[in-house]
Tab-separated table of N, CA and C in Angstrom:
chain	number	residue	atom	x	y	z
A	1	UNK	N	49.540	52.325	10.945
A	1	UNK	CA	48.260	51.874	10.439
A	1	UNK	C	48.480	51.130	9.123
A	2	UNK	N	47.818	50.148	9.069
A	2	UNK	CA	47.746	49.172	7.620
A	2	UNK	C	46.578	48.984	6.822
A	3	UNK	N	46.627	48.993	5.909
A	3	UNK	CA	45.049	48.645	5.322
A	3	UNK	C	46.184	47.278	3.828
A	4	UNK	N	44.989	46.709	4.104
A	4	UNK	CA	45.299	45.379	2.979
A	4	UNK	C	44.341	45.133	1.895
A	5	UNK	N	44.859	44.943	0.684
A	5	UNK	CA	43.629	44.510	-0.515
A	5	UNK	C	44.571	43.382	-0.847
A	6	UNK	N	43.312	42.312	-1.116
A	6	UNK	CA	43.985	40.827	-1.862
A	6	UNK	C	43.439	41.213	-2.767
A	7	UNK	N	43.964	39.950	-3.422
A	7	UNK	CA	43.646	39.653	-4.875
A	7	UNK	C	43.943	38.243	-5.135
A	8	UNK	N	43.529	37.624	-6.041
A	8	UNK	CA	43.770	36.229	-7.093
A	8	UNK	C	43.129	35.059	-6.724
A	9	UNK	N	41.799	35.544	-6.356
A	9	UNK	CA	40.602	34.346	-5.834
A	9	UNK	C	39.744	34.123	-7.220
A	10	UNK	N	39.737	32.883	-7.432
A	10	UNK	CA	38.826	32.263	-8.008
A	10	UNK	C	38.202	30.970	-7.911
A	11	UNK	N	38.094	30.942	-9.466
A	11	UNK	CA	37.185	29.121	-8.939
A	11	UNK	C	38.406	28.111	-9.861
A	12	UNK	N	38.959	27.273	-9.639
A	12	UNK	CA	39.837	26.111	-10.032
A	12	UNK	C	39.613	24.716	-9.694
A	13	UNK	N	39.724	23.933	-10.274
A	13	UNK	CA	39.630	22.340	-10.137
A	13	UNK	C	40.658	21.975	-9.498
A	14	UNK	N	39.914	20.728	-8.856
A	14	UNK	CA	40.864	20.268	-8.003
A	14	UNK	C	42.069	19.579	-8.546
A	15	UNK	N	43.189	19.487	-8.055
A	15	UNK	CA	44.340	19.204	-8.134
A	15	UNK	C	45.314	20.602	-8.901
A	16	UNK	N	44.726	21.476	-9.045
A	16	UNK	CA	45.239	22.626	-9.602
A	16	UNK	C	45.896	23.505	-8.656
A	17	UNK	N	46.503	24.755	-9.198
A	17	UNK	CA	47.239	25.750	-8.222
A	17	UNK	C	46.331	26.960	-8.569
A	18	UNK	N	46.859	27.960	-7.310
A	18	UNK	CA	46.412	29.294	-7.233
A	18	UNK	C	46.748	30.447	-6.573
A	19	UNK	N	47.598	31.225	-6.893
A	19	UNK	CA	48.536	32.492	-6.023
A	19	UNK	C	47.183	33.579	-5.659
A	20	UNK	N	47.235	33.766	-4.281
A	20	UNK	CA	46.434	34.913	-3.454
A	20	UNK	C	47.817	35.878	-3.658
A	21	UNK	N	47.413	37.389	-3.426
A	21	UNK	CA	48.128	38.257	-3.545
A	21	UNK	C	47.996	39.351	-2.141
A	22	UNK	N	48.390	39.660	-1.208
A	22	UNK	CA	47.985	40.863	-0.158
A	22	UNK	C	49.032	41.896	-0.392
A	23	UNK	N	48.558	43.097	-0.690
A	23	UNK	CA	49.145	44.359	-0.657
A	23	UNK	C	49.029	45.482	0.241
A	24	UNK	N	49.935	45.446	1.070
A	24	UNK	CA	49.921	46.359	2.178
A	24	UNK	C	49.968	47.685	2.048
A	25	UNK	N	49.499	48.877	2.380
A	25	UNK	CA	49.960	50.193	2.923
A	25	UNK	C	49.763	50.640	3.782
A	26	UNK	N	50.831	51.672	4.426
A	26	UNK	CA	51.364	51.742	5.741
A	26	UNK	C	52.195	52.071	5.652
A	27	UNK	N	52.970	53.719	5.450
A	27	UNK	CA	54.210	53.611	5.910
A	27	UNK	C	55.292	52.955	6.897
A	28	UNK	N	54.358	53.011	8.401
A	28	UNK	CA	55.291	52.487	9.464
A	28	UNK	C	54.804	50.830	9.424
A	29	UNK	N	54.437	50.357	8.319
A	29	UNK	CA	54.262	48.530	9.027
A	29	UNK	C	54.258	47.864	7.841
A	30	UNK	N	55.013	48.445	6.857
A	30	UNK	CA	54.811	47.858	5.754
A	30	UNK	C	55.762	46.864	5.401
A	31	UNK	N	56.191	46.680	6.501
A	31	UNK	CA	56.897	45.262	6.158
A	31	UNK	C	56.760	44.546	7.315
A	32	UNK	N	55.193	44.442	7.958
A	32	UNK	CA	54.481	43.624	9.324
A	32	UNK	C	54.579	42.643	8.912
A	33	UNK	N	54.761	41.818	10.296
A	33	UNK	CA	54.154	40.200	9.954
A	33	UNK	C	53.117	39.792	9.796
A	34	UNK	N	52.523	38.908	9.141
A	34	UNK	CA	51.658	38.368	8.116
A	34	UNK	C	51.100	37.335	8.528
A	35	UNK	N	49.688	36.785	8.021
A	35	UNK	CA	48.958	35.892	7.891
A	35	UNK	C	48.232	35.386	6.982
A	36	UNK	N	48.090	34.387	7.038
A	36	UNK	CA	46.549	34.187	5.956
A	36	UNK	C	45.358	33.090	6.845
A	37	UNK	N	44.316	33.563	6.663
A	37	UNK	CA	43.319	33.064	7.087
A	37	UNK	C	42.263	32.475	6.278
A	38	UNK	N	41.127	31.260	6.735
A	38	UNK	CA	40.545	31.500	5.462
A	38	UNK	C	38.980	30.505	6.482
A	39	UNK	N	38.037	30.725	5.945
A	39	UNK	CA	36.362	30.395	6.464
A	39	UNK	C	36.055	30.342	5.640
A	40	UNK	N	35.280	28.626	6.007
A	40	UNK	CA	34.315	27.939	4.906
A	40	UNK	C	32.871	28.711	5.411
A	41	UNK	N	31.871	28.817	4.833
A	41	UNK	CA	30.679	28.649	5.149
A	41	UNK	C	29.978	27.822	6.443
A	42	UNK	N	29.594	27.928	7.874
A	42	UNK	CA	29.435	27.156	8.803
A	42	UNK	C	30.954	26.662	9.604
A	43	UNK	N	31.677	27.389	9.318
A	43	UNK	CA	33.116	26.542	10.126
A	43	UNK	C	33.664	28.302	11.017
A	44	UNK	N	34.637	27.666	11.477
A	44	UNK	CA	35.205	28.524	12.301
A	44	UNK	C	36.038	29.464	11.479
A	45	UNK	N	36.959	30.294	11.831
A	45	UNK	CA	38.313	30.458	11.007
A	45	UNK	C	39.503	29.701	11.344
A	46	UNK	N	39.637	29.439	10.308
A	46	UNK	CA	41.099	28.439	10.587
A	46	UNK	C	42.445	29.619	9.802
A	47	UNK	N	43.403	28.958	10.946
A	47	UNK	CA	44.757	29.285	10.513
A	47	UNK	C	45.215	28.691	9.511
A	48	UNK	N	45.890	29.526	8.457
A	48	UNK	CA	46.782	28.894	7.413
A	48	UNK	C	47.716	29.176	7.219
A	49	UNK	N	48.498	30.314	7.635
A	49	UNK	CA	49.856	30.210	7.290
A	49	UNK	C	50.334	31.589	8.063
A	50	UNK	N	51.567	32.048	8.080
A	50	UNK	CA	52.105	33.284	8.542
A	50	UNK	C	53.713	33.214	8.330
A	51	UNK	N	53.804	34.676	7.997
A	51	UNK	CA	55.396	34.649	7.946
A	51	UNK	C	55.903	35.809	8.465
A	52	UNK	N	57.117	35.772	9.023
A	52	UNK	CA	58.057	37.268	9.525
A	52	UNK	C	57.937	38.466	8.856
A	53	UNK	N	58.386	39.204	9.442
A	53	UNK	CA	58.719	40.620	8.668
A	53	UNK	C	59.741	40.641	7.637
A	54	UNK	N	61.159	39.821	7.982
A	54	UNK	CA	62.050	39.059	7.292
A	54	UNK	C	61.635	37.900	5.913
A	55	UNK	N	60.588	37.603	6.575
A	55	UNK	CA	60.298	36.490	5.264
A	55	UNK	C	60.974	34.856	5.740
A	56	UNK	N	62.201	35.300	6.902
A	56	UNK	CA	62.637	34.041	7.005
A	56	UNK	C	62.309	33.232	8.024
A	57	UNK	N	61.074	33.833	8.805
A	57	UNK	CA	60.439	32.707	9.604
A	57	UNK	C	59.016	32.021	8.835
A	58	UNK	N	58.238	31.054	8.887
A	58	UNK	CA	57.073	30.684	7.904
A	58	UNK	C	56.681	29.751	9.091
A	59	UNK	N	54.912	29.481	9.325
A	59	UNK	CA	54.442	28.931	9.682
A	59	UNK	C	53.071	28.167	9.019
A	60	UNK	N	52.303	26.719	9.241
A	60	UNK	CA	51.522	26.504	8.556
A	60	UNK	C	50.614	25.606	9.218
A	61	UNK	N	49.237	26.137	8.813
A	61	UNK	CA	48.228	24.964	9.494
A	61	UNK	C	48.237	23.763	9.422
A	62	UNK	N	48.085	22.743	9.866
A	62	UNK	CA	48.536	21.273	9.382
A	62	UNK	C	47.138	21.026	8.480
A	63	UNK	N	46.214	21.393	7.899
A	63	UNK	CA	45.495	20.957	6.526
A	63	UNK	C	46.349	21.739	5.568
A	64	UNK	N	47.130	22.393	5.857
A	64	UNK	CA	47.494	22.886	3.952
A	64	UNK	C	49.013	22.853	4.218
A	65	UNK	N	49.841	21.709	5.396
A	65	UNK	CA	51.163	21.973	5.193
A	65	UNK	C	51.793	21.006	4.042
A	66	UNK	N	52.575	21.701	3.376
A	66	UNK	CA	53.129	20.718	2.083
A	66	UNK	C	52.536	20.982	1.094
A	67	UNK	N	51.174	21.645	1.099
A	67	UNK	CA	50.818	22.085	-0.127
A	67	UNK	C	50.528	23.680	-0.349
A	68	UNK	N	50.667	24.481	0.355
A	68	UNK	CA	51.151	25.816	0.093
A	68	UNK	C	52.143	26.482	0.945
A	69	UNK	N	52.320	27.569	0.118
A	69	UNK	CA	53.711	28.314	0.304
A	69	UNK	C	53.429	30.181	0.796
A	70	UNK	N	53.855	30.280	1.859
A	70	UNK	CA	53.669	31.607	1.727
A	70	UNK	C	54.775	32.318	1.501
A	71	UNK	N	55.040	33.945	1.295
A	71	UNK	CA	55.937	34.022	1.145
A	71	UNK	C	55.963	35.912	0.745
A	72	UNK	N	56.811	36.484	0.529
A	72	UNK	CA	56.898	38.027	0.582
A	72	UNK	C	57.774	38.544	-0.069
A	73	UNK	N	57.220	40.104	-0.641
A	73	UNK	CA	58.180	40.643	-1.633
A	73	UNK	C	57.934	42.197	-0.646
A	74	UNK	N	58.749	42.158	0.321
A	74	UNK	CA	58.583	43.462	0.753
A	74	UNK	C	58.769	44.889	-0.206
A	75	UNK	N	59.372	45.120	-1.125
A	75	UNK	CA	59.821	45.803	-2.356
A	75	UNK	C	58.740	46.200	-2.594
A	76	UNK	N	57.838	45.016	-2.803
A	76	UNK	CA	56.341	45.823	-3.122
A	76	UNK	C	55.121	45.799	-2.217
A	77	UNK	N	55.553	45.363	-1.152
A	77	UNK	CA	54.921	45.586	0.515
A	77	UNK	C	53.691	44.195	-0.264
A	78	UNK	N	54.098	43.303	-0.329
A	78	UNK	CA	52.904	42.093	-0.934
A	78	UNK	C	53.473	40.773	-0.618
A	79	UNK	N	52.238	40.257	0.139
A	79	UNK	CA	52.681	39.080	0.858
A	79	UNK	C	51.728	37.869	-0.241
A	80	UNK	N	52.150	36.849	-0.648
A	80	UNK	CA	51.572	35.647	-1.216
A	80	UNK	C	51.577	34.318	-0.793
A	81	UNK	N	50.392	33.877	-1.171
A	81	UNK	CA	50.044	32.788	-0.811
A	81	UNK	C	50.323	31.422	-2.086
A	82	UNK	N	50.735	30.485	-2.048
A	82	UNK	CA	50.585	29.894	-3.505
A	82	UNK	C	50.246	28.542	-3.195
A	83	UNK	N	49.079	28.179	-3.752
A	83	UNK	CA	48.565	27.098	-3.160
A	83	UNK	C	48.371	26.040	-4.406
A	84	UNK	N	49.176	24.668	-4.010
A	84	UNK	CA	49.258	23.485	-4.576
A	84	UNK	C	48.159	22.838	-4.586
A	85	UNK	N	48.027	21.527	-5.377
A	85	UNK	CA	47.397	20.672	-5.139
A	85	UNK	C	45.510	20.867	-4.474
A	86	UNK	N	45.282	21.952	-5.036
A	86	UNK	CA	43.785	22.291	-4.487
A	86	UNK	C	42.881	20.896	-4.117
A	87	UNK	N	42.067	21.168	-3.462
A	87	UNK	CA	41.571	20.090	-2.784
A	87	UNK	C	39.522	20.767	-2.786
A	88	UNK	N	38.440	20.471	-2.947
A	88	UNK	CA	37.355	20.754	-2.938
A	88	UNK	C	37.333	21.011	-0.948
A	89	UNK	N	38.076	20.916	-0.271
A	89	UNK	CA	38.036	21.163	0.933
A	89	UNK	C	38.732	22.840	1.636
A	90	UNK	N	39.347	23.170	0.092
A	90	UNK	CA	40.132	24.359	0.560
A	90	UNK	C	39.064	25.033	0.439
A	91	UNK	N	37.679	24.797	-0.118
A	91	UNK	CA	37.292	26.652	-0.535
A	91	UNK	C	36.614	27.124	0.332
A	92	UNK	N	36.963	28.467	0.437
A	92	UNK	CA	36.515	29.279	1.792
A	92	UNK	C	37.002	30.573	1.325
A	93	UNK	N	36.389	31.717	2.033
A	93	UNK	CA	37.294	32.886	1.711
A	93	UNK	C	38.268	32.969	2.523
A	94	UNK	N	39.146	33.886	1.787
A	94	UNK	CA	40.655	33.711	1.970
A	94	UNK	C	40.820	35.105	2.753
A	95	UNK	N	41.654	35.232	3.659
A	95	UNK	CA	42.121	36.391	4.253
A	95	UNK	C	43.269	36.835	4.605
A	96	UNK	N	44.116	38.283	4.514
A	96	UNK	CA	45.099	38.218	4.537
A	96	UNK	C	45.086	39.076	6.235
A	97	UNK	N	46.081	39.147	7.139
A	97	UNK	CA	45.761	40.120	8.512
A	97	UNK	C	47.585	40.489	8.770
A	98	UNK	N	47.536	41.459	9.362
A	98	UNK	CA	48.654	41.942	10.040
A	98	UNK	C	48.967	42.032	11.358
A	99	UNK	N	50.104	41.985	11.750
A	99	UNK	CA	50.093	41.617	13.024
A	99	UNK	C	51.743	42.663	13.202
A	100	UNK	N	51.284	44.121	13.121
A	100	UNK	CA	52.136	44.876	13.661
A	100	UNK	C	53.235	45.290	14.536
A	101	UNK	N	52.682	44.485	15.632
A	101	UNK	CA	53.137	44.793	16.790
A	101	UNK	C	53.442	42.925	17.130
A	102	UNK	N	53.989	42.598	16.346
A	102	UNK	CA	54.315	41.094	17.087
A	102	UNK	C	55.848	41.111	16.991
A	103	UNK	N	56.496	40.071	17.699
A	103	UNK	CA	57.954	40.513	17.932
A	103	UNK	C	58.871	39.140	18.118
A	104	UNK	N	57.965	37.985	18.576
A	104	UNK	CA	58.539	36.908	18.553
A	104	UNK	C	58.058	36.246	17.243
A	105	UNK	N	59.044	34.787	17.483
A	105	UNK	CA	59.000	33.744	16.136
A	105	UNK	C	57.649	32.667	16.231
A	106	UNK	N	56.795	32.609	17.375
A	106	UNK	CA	55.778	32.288	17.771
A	106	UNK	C	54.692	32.417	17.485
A	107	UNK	N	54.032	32.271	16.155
A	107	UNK	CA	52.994	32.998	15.477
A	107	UNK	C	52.084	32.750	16.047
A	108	UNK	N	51.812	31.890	16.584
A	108	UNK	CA	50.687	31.314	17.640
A	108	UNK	C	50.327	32.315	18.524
A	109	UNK	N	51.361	33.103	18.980
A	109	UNK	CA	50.869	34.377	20.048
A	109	UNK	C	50.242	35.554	19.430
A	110	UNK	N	50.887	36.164	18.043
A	110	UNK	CA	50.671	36.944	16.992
A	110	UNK	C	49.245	37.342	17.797
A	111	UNK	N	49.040	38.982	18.034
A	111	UNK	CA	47.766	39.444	17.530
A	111	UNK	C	47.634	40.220	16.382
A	112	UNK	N	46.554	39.714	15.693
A	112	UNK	CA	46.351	40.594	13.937
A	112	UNK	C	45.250	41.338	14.365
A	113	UNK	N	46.076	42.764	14.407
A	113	UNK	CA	45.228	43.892	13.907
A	113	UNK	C	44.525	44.157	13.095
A	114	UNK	N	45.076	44.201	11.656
A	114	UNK	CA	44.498	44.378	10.670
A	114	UNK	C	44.070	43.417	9.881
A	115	UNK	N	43.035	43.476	9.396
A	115	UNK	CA	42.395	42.208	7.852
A	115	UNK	C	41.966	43.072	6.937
A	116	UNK	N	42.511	42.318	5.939
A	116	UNK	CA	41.368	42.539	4.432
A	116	UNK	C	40.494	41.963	4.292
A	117	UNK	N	39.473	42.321	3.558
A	117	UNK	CA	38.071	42.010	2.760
A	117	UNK	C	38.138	40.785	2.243
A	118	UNK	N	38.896	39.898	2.403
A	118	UNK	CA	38.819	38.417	2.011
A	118	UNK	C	38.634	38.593	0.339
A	119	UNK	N	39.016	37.044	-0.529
A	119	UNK	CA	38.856	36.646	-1.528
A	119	UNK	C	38.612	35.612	-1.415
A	120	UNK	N	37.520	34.911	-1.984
A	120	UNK	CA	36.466	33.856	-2.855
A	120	UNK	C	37.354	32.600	-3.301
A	121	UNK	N	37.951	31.335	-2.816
A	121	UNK	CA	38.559	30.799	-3.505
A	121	UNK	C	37.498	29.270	-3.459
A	122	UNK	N	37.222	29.308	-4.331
A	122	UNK	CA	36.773	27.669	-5.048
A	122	UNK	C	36.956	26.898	-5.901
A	123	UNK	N	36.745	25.263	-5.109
A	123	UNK	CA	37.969	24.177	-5.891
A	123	UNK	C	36.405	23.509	-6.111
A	124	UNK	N	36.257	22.926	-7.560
A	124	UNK	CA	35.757	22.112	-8.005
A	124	UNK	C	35.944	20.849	-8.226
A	125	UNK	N	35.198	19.734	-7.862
A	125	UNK	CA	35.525	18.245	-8.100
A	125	UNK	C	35.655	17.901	-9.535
């Protein structure tokens, strides 16, 4: 079982940066593979990123590839997001999900079990 709290949503101008934070607990999955998700107001959820249990596989939506980074410090069971070049198109809440039981390099198949409570991120013109 996993439960996730983010952190490091705010409001920033555009062309600026901004690190999301997800902190996992879970003894048995605390070093699951990962996602981030994120919904504007009226839109769907879109995919944004995911990475291995390893850290050394990474995947990315094509609106935010090249400008963020995901990435993991299993040590402290916390997966991050670090996002470049903000854009007034990124803001949406942000979500982090787990995907426990996934096993291939195929994130596309990934089912995420678990989500957090999202964080608030807004880019100003």
């Amino acid at each position: 079982q996993v439960q996730l709290v983010e952190s490091g949503g705010g409001l920033v101008q555009a062309g600026g940066s901004l690190r999301l934070s997800c902190a996992a607990s879970g003894r048995a999955f605390a070093s699951s593979p990962m996602g981030w998700f994120r919904q504007a107001p009226g839109k769907e959820r879109e995919f944004v990123a995911a990475i291995s249990s390893s850290g050394i596989n990474t995947d990315y939506g094509s609106s935010v590839k090249g400008r963020f980074t995901i990435s993991r410090d299993n040590a402290k069971k916390t997966v991050y997001l670090q996002m470049n070049s903000l854009k007034p198109e990124d803001t949406a809440v942000y979500s982090c999900a787990a995907a426990p039981r996934a096993v291939g390099a195929t994130t596309s198949q990934w089912l995420y079990d678990y989500w957090g409570q999202g964080t608030q991120v807004t880019i100003s013109s």
